[in-house]
PDB file of N, CA and C in Angstrom:
ATOM      1  N   MET A 152    -105.877 -97.100-103.366  1.00 36.00           N
ATOM      2  CA  MET A 152    -105.039 -96.473-102.344  1.00 36.00           C
ATOM      3  C   MET A 152    -104.349 -95.263-102.968  1.00 36.00           C
ATOM      4  N   ASN A 153    -104.265 -94.182-102.236  1.00 38.00           N
ATOM      5  CA  ASN A 153    -103.623 -92.995-102.787  1.00 38.00           C
ATOM      6  C   ASN A 153    -102.108 -93.104-102.699  1.00 38.00           C
ATOM      7  N   SER A 154    -101.426 -92.165-103.330  1.00 40.00           N
ATOM      8  CA  SER A 154     -99.963 -92.248-103.366  1.00 40.00           C
ATOM      9  C   SER A 154     -99.356 -92.097-101.977  1.00 40.00           C
ATOM     10  N   ALA A 155     -99.983 -91.304-101.114  1.00 42.00           N
ATOM     11  CA  ALA A 155     -99.462 -91.171 -99.751  1.00 42.00           C
ATOM     12  C   ALA A 155     -99.550 -92.506 -99.028  1.00 42.00           C
ATOM     13  N   GLY A 156    -100.615 -93.244 -99.250  1.00 42.00           N
ATOM     14  CA  GLY A 156    -100.748 -94.566 -98.652  1.00 42.00           C
ATOM     15  C   GLY A 156     -99.700 -95.517 -99.174  1.00 42.00           C
ATOM     16  N   ASN A 157     -99.422 -95.445-100.455  1.00 48.00           N
ATOM     17  CA  ASN A 157     -98.389 -96.298-101.037  1.00 48.00           C
ATOM     18  C   ASN A 157     -97.023 -95.964-100.480  1.00 48.00           C
ATOM     19  N   GLU A 158     -96.757 -94.686-100.306  1.00 51.00           N
ATOM     20  CA  GLU A 158     -95.462 -94.276 -99.776  1.00 51.00           C
ATOM     21  C   GLU A 158     -95.281 -94.780 -98.352  1.00 51.00           C
ATOM     22  N   GLY A 159     -96.316 -94.676 -97.530  1.00 56.00           N
ATOM     23  CA  GLY A 159     -96.238 -95.179 -96.161  1.00 56.00           C
ATOM     24  C   GLY A 159     -96.010 -96.668 -96.133  1.00 56.00           C
ATOM     25  N   SER A 160     -96.680 -97.374 -97.020  1.00 64.00           N
ATOM     26  CA  SER A 160     -96.517 -98.824 -97.108  1.00 64.00           C
ATOM     27  C   SER A 160     -95.101 -99.182 -97.542  1.00 64.00           C
ATOM     28  N   ALA A 161     -94.575 -98.452 -98.508  1.00 67.00           N
ATOM     29  CA  ALA A 161     -93.203 -98.697 -98.970  1.00 67.00           C
ATOM     30  C   ALA A 161     -92.211 -98.411 -97.850  1.00 67.00           C
ATOM     31  N   GLU A 162     -92.460 -97.356 -97.090  1.00 71.00           N
ATOM     32  CA  GLU A 162     -91.568 -97.003 -95.982  1.00 71.00           C
ATOM     33  C   GLU A 162     -91.584 -98.099 -94.920  1.00 71.00           C
ATOM     34  N   GLN A 163     -92.769 -98.618 -94.612  1.00 76.00           N
ATOM     35  CA  GLN A 163     -92.858 -99.707 -93.636  1.00 76.00           C
ATOM     36  C   GLN A 163     -92.139-100.938 -94.171  1.00 76.00           C
ATOM     37  N   GLY A 164     -92.223-101.161 -95.475  1.00 90.00           N
ATOM     38  CA  GLY A 164     -91.497-102.277 -96.076  1.00 90.00           C
ATOM     39  C   GLY A 164     -90.001-102.133 -95.868  1.00 90.00           C
ATOM     40  N   TRP A 165     -89.495-100.931 -96.047  1.00 94.00           N
ATOM     41  CA  TRP A 165     -88.077-100.670 -95.814  1.00 94.00           C
ATOM     42  C   TRP A 165     -87.702-100.950 -94.365  1.00 94.00           C
ATOM     43  N   THR A 166     -88.530-100.462 -93.456  1.00 96.00           N
ATOM     44  CA  THR A 166     -88.253-100.658 -92.030  1.00 96.00           C
ATOM     45  C   THR A 166     -88.213-102.143 -91.700  1.00 96.00           C
ATOM     46  N   ASP A 167     -89.202-102.868 -92.179  1.00 96.00           N
ATOM     47  CA  ASP A 167     -89.247-104.313 -91.935  1.00 96.00           C
ATOM     48  C   ASP A 167     -88.042-105.016 -92.541  1.00 96.00           C
ATOM     49  N   ASP A 168     -87.658-104.610 -93.748  1.00 97.00           N
ATOM     50  CA  ASP A 168     -86.529-105.255 -94.425  1.00 97.00           C
ATOM     51  C   ASP A 168     -85.212-104.998 -93.702  1.00 97.00           C
ATOM     52  N   VAL A 169     -85.010-103.776 -93.218  1.00 98.00           N
ATOM     53  CA  VAL A 169     -83.785-103.474 -92.472  1.00 98.00           C
ATOM     54  C   VAL A 169     -83.780-104.244 -91.154  1.00 98.00           C
ATOM     55  N   LEU A 170     -84.919-104.336 -90.505  1.00 98.00           N
ATOM     56  CA  LEU A 170     -84.994-105.103 -89.259  1.00 98.00           C
ATOM     57  C   LEU A 170     -84.680-106.581 -89.517  1.00 98.00           C
ATOM     58  N   LYS A 171     -85.151-107.119 -90.621  1.00 97.00           N
ATOM     59  CA  LYS A 171     -84.827-108.511 -90.972  1.00 97.00           C
ATOM     60  C   LYS A 171     -83.325-108.689 -91.160  1.00 97.00           C
ATOM     61  N   VAL A 172     -82.690-107.724 -91.810  1.00 97.00           N
ATOM     62  CA  VAL A 172     -81.237-107.784 -91.994  1.00 97.00           C
ATOM     63  C   VAL A 172     -80.542-107.773 -90.636  1.00 97.00           C
ATOM     64  N   VAL A 173     -80.959-106.872 -89.761  1.00 98.00           N
ATOM     65  CA  VAL A 173     -80.354-106.785 -88.424  1.00 98.00           C
ATOM     66  C   VAL A 173     -80.516-108.117 -87.690  1.00 98.00           C
ATOM     67  N   ARG A 174     -81.711-108.658 -87.718  1.00 97.00           N
ATOM     68  CA  ARG A 174     -81.952-109.934 -87.021  1.00 97.00           C
ATOM     69  C   ARG A 174     -81.165-111.078 -87.648  1.00 97.00           C
ATOM     70  N   SER A 175     -80.946-111.016 -88.955  1.00 97.00           N
ATOM     71  CA  SER A 175     -80.198-112.083 -89.636  1.00 97.00           C
ATOM     72  C   SER A 175     -78.730-112.114 -89.214  1.00 97.00           C
ATOM     73  N   LEU A 176     -78.249-111.030 -88.622  1.00 97.00           N
ATOM     74  CA  LEU A 176     -76.864-111.005 -88.141  1.00 97.00           C
ATOM     75  C   LEU A 176     -76.677-111.969 -86.972  1.00 97.00           C
ATOM     76  N   GLY A 177     -77.764-112.282 -86.281  1.00 97.00           N
ATOM     77  CA  GLY A 177     -77.736-113.297 -85.237  1.00 97.00           C
ATOM     78  C   GLY A 177     -77.085-112.887 -83.929  1.00 97.00           C
ATOM     79  N   LYS A 178     -77.076-111.577 -83.667  1.00 98.00           N
ATOM     80  CA  LYS A 178     -76.498-111.117 -82.401  1.00 98.00           C
ATOM     81  C   LYS A 178     -77.167-109.826 -81.974  1.00 98.00           C
ATOM     82  N   LYS A 179     -77.105-109.545 -80.684  1.00 98.00           N
ATOM     83  CA  LYS A 179     -77.748-108.345 -80.160  1.00 98.00           C
ATOM     84  C   LYS A 179     -76.977-107.073 -80.503  1.00 98.00           C
ATOM     85  N   ARG A 180     -75.663-107.140 -80.449  1.00 98.00           N
ATOM     86  CA  ARG A 180     -74.844-105.959 -80.747  1.00 98.00           C
ATOM     87  C   ARG A 180     -74.243-106.103 -82.134  1.00 98.00           C
ATOM     88  N   PHE A 181     -74.327-105.026 -82.886  1.00 98.00           N
ATOM     89  CA  PHE A 181     -73.853-105.063 -84.268  1.00 98.00           C
ATOM     90  C   PHE A 181     -73.400-103.669 -84.679  1.00 98.00           C
ATOM     91  N   SER A 182     -72.701-103.615 -85.790  1.00 98.00           N
ATOM     92  CA  SER A 182     -72.204-102.331 -86.289  1.00 98.00           C
ATOM     93  C   SER A 182     -72.917-101.943 -87.584  1.00 98.00           C
ATOM     94  N   LEU A 183     -72.858-100.679 -87.877  1.00 98.00           N
ATOM     95  CA  LEU A 183     -73.406-100.175 -89.128  1.00 98.00           C
ATOM     96  C   LEU A 183     -72.727-100.849 -90.311  1.00 98.00           C
ATOM     97  N   ASP A 184     -71.427-101.065 -90.223  1.00 98.00           N
ATOM     98  CA  ASP A 184     -70.707-101.732 -91.309  1.00 98.00           C
ATOM     99  C   ASP A 184     -71.251-103.130 -91.571  1.00 98.00           C
ATOM    100  N   GLU A 185     -71.643-103.832 -90.513  1.00 98.00           N
ATOM    101  CA  GLU A 185     -72.211-105.172 -90.692  1.00 98.00           C
ATOM    102  C   GLU A 185     -73.536-105.109 -91.451  1.00 98.00           C
ATOM    103  N   VAL A 186     -74.319-104.084 -91.185  1.00 98.00           N
ATOM    104  CA  VAL A 186     -75.579-103.915 -91.913  1.00 98.00           C
ATOM    105  C   VAL A 186     -75.277-103.526 -93.359  1.00 98.00           C
ATOM    106  N   TYR A 187     -74.314-102.621 -93.559  1.00 97.00           N
ATOM    107  CA  TYR A 187     -73.929-102.234 -94.919  1.00 97.00           C
ATOM    108  C   TYR A 187     -73.483-103.443 -95.743  1.00 97.00           C
ATOM    109  N   GLN A 188     -72.852-104.414 -95.110  1.00 96.00           N
ATOM    110  CA  GLN A 188     -72.397-105.602 -95.830  1.00 96.00           C
ATOM    111  C   GLN A 188     -73.570-106.397 -96.401  1.00 96.00           C
ATOM    112  N   GLN A 189     -74.758-106.173 -95.875  1.00 94.00           N
ATOM    113  CA  GLN A 189     -75.959-106.858 -96.356  1.00 94.00           C
ATOM    114  C   GLN A 189     -76.759-105.986 -97.334  1.00 94.00           C
ATOM    115  N   ALA A 190     -76.207-104.855 -97.715  1.00 94.00           N
ATOM    116  CA  ALA A 190     -76.929-103.902 -98.560  1.00 94.00           C
ATOM    117  C   ALA A 190     -77.351-104.507 -99.890  1.00 94.00           C
ATOM    118  N   ILE A 191     -76.597-105.453-100.409  1.00 94.00           N
ATOM    119  CA  ILE A 191     -76.946-106.063-101.695  1.00 94.00           C
ATOM    120  C   ILE A 191     -78.326-106.715-101.631  1.00 94.00           C
ATOM    121  N   HIS A 192     -78.669-107.288-100.490  1.00 93.00           N
ATOM    122  CA  HIS A 192     -79.993-107.902-100.332  1.00 93.00           C
ATOM    123  C   HIS A 192     -81.087-106.835-100.395  1.00 93.00           C
ATOM    124  N   LEU A 193     -80.842-105.707 -99.763  1.00 95.00           N
ATOM    125  CA  LEU A 193     -81.811-104.615 -99.787  1.00 95.00           C
ATOM    126  C   LEU A 193     -81.902-104.008-101.180  1.00 95.00           C
ATOM    127  N   GLN A 194     -80.792-103.949-101.895  1.00 95.00           N
ATOM    128  CA  GLN A 194     -80.795-103.421-103.262  1.00 95.00           C
ATOM    129  C   GLN A 194     -81.649-104.299-104.172  1.00 95.00           C
ATOM    130  N   ARG A 195     -81.604-105.594-103.967  1.00 94.00           N
ATOM    131  CA  ARG A 195     -82.424-106.508-104.779  1.00 94.00           C
ATOM    132  C   ARG A 195     -83.910-106.310-104.508  1.00 94.00           C
ATOM    133  N   ILE A 196     -84.253-106.064-103.251  1.00 93.00           N
ATOM    134  CA  ILE A 196     -85.656-105.881-102.870  1.00 93.00           C
ATOM    135  C   ILE A 196     -86.171-104.511-103.303  1.00 93.00           C
ATOM    136  N   HIS A 197     -85.296-103.516-103.260  1.00 94.00           N
ATOM    137  CA  HIS A 197     -85.671-102.125-103.556  1.00 94.00           C
ATOM    138  C   HIS A 197     -84.764-101.577-104.665  1.00 94.00           C
ATOM    139  N   PRO A 198     -84.904-102.096-105.887  1.00 94.00           N
ATOM    140  CA  PRO A 198     -83.971-101.735-106.965  1.00 94.00           C
ATOM    141  C   PRO A 198     -84.028-100.272-107.403  1.00 94.00           C
ATOM    142  N   ASP A 199     -85.110 -99.572-107.100  1.00 93.00           N
ATOM    143  CA  ASP A 199     -85.224 -98.175-107.525  1.00 93.00           C
ATOM    144  C   ASP A 199     -84.487 -97.209-106.611  1.00 93.00           C
ATOM    145  N   ASN A 200     -84.055 -97.677-105.454  1.00 93.00           N
ATOM    146  CA  ASN A 200     -83.364 -96.800-104.511  1.00 93.00           C
ATOM    147  C   ASN A 200     -81.869 -96.798-104.814  1.00 93.00           C
ATOM    148  N   GLN A 201     -81.348 -95.633-105.102  1.00 94.00           N
ATOM    149  CA  GLN A 201     -79.930 -95.484-105.433  1.00 94.00           C
ATOM    150  C   GLN A 201     -79.101 -94.993-104.245  1.00 94.00           C
ATOM    151  N   HIS A 202     -79.730 -94.902-103.092  1.00 96.00           N
ATOM    152  CA  HIS A 202     -79.056 -94.383-101.893  1.00 96.00           C
ATOM    153  C   HIS A 202     -79.275 -95.346-100.726  1.00 96.00           C
ATOM    154  N   ILE A 203     -78.865 -96.577-100.930  1.00 96.00           N
ATOM    155  CA  ILE A 203     -79.135 -97.655 -99.978  1.00 96.00           C
ATOM    156  C   ILE A 203     -78.557 -97.358 -98.594  1.00 96.00           C
ATOM    157  N   GLU A 204     -77.305 -96.911 -98.530  1.00 97.00           N
ATOM    158  CA  GLU A 204     -76.685 -96.688 -97.219  1.00 97.00           C
ATOM    159  C   GLU A 204     -77.398 -95.585 -96.440  1.00 97.00           C
ATOM    160  N   ALA A 205     -77.792 -94.520 -97.128  1.00 97.00           N
ATOM    161  CA  ALA A 205     -78.536 -93.450 -96.453  1.00 97.00           C
ATOM    162  C   ALA A 205     -79.882 -93.973 -95.956  1.00 97.00           C
ATOM    163  N   LYS A 206     -80.521 -94.802 -96.752  1.00 97.00           N
ATOM    164  CA  LYS A 206     -81.810 -95.369 -96.365  1.00 97.00           C
ATOM    165  C   LYS A 206     -81.651 -96.299 -95.164  1.00 97.00           C
ATOM    166  N   ILE A 207     -80.584 -97.080 -95.142  1.00 98.00           N
ATOM    167  CA  ILE A 207     -80.310 -97.946 -93.993  1.00 98.00           C
ATOM    168  C   ILE A 207     -80.176 -97.098 -92.731  1.00 98.00           C
ATOM    169  N   ARG A 208     -79.391 -96.030 -92.798  1.00 98.00           N
ATOM    170  CA  ARG A 208     -79.218 -95.161 -91.624  1.00 98.00           C
ATOM    171  C   ARG A 208     -80.554 -94.574 -91.168  1.00 98.00           C
ATOM    172  N   GLN A 209     -81.355 -94.142 -92.128  1.00 97.00           N
ATOM    173  CA  GLN A 209     -82.667 -93.582 -91.805  1.00 97.00           C
ATOM    174  C   GLN A 209     -83.534 -94.618 -91.082  1.00 97.00           C
ATOM    175  N   GLN A 210     -83.535 -95.835 -91.584  1.00 97.00           N
ATOM    176  CA  GLN A 210     -84.370 -96.876 -90.992  1.00 97.00           C
ATOM    177  C   GLN A 210     -83.861 -97.295 -89.610  1.00 97.00           C
ATOM    178  N   LEU A 211     -82.553 -97.296 -89.425  1.00 98.00           N
ATOM    179  CA  LEU A 211     -82.007 -97.593 -88.098  1.00 98.00           C
ATOM    180  C   LEU A 211     -82.446 -96.524 -87.096  1.00 98.00           C
ATOM    181  N   GLN A 212     -82.488 -95.272 -87.526  1.00 97.00           N
ATOM    182  CA  GLN A 212     -82.969 -94.201 -86.651  1.00 97.00           C
ATOM    183  C   GLN A 212     -84.438 -94.411 -86.305  1.00 97.00           C
ATOM    184  N   LEU A 213     -85.217 -94.807 -87.287  1.00 97.00           N
ATOM    185  CA  LEU A 213     -86.630 -95.064 -87.063  1.00 97.00           C
ATOM    186  C   LEU A 213     -86.821 -96.226 -86.089  1.00 97.00           C
ATOM    187  N   LEU A 214     -86.034 -97.281 -86.257  1.00 98.00           N
ATOM    188  CA  LEU A 214     -86.102 -98.425 -85.341  1.00 98.00           C
ATOM    189  C   LEU A 214     -85.688 -98.020 -83.929  1.00 98.00           C
ATOM    190  N   ARG A 215     -84.712 -97.116 -83.833  1.00 98.00           N
ATOM    191  CA  ARG A 215     -84.326 -96.575 -82.521  1.00 98.00           C
ATOM    192  C   ARG A 215     -85.491 -95.803 -81.910  1.00 98.00           C
ATOM    193  N   ASP A 216     -86.117 -94.959 -82.709  1.00 98.00           N
ATOM    194  CA  ASP A 216     -87.225 -94.142 -82.216  1.00 98.00           C
ATOM    195  C   ASP A 216     -88.405 -95.000 -81.762  1.00 98.00           C
ATOM    196  N   ARG A 217     -88.552 -96.173 -82.345  1.00 98.00           N
ATOM    197  CA  ARG A 217     -89.635 -97.097 -81.974  1.00 98.00           C
ATOM    198  C   ARG A 217     -89.248 -98.004 -80.805  1.00 98.00           C
ATOM    199  N   GLY A 218     -88.021 -97.860 -80.302  1.00 98.00           N
ATOM    200  CA  GLY A 218     -87.586 -98.642 -79.156  1.00 98.00           C
ATOM    201  C   GLY A 218     -87.194-100.070 -79.490  1.00 98.00           C
ATOM    202  N   ILE A 219     -86.891-100.340 -80.753  1.00 98.00           N
ATOM    203  CA  ILE A 219     -86.520-101.686 -81.186  1.00 98.00           C
ATOM    204  C   ILE A 219     -85.019-101.906 -81.073  1.00 98.00           C
ATOM    205  N   LEU A 220     -84.266-100.833 -81.231  1.00 97.00           N
ATOM    206  CA  LEU A 220     -82.824-100.908 -81.026  1.00 97.00           C
ATOM    207  C   LEU A 220     -82.347 -99.608 -80.431  1.00 97.00           C
ATOM    208  N   LYS A 221     -81.109 -99.608 -79.952  1.00 98.00           N
ATOM    209  CA  LYS A 221     -80.541 -98.370 -79.419  1.00 98.00           C
ATOM    210  C   LYS A 221     -79.150 -98.166 -79.985  1.00 98.00           C
ATOM    211  N   PHE A 222     -78.788 -96.907 -80.079  1.00 98.00           N
ATOM    212  CA  PHE A 222     -77.452 -96.536 -80.525  1.00 98.00           C
ATOM    213  C   PHE A 222     -76.544 -96.611 -79.308  1.00 98.00           C
ATOM    214  N   LEU A 223     -75.446 -97.317 -79.429  1.00 98.00           N
ATOM    215  CA  LEU A 223     -74.524 -97.468 -78.305  1.00 98.00           C
ATOM    216  C   LEU A 223     -73.501 -96.348 -78.239  1.00 98.00           C
ATOM    217  N   ASP A 224     -73.148 -95.789 -79.389  1.00 97.00           N
ATOM    218  CA  ASP A 224     -72.129 -94.737 -79.439  1.00 97.00           C
ATOM    219  C   ASP A 224     -72.251 -93.992 -80.758  1.00 97.00           C
ATOM    220  N   ASP A 225     -71.320 -93.098 -81.002  1.00 95.00           N
ATOM    221  CA  ASP A 225     -71.316 -92.329 -82.247  1.00 95.00           C
ATOM    222  C   ASP A 225     -70.428 -92.972 -83.308  1.00 95.00           C
ATOM    223  N   ASN A 226     -70.063 -94.230 -83.100  1.00 96.00           N
ATOM    224  CA  ASN A 226     -69.191 -94.939 -84.037  1.00 96.00           C
ATOM    225  C   ASN A 226     -69.929 -96.007 -84.832  1.00 96.00           C
ATOM    226  N   GLY A 227     -71.266 -95.945 -84.848  1.00 96.00           N
ATOM    227  CA  GLY A 227     -72.038 -96.885 -85.640  1.00 96.00           C
ATOM    228  C   GLY A 227     -72.244 -98.233 -84.991  1.00 96.00           C
ATOM    229  N   ASN A 228     -72.326 -98.255 -83.671  1.00 98.00           N
ATOM    230  CA  ASN A 228     -72.588 -99.505 -82.952  1.00 98.00           C
ATOM    231  C   ASN A 228     -73.978 -99.445 -82.334  1.00 98.00           C
ATOM    232  N   TYR A 229     -74.691-100.557 -82.455  1.00 98.00           N
ATOM    233  CA  TYR A 229     -76.089-100.632 -82.070  1.00 98.00           C
ATOM    234  C   TYR A 229     -76.347-101.869 -81.234  1.00 98.00           C
ATOM    235  N   GLU A 230     -77.501-101.852 -80.552  1.00 98.00           N
ATOM    236  CA  GLU A 230     -77.945-103.035 -79.822  1.00 98.00           C
ATOM    237  C   GLU A 230     -79.422-103.257 -80.108  1.00 98.00           C
ATOM    238  N   LEU A 231     -79.753-104.475 -80.470  1.00 98.00           N
ATOM    239  CA  LEU A 231     -81.136-104.878 -80.678  1.00 98.00           C
ATOM    240  C   LEU A 231     -81.757-105.141 -79.316  1.00 98.00           C
ATOM    241  N   LEU A 232     -82.879-104.496 -79.042  1.00 96.00           N
ATOM    242  CA  LEU A 232     -83.529-104.638 -77.731  1.00 96.00           C
ATOM    243  C   LEU A 232     -84.550-105.764 -77.731  1.00 96.00           C
TER     244      LEU A 232
END
C-alpha cells in the first residue's frame, strides 16, 4: 500500500475513534468539552499526534459533513443523529 493509502486509512481510524468516543458518552447531545475529557483515550491510540484537540475538532467536522452529527451552535454543542 502506498503512503497515501496509509494516510487515508489512518484518517479513517481517527474518524472511527472519535465517533466511538462520542457514542461512549451515552447521549445524543454532547459538548466539545465532554469529548476533550476523553482525549487521553485518543492519545493512547494515536501517540504520535501532539495536537489531539485540533484533531478532535477536525474529525467532528468530518462527522458533521457525513451527516452523522450536527453542530447545534457556535458554543461547542453537538447532536448525534
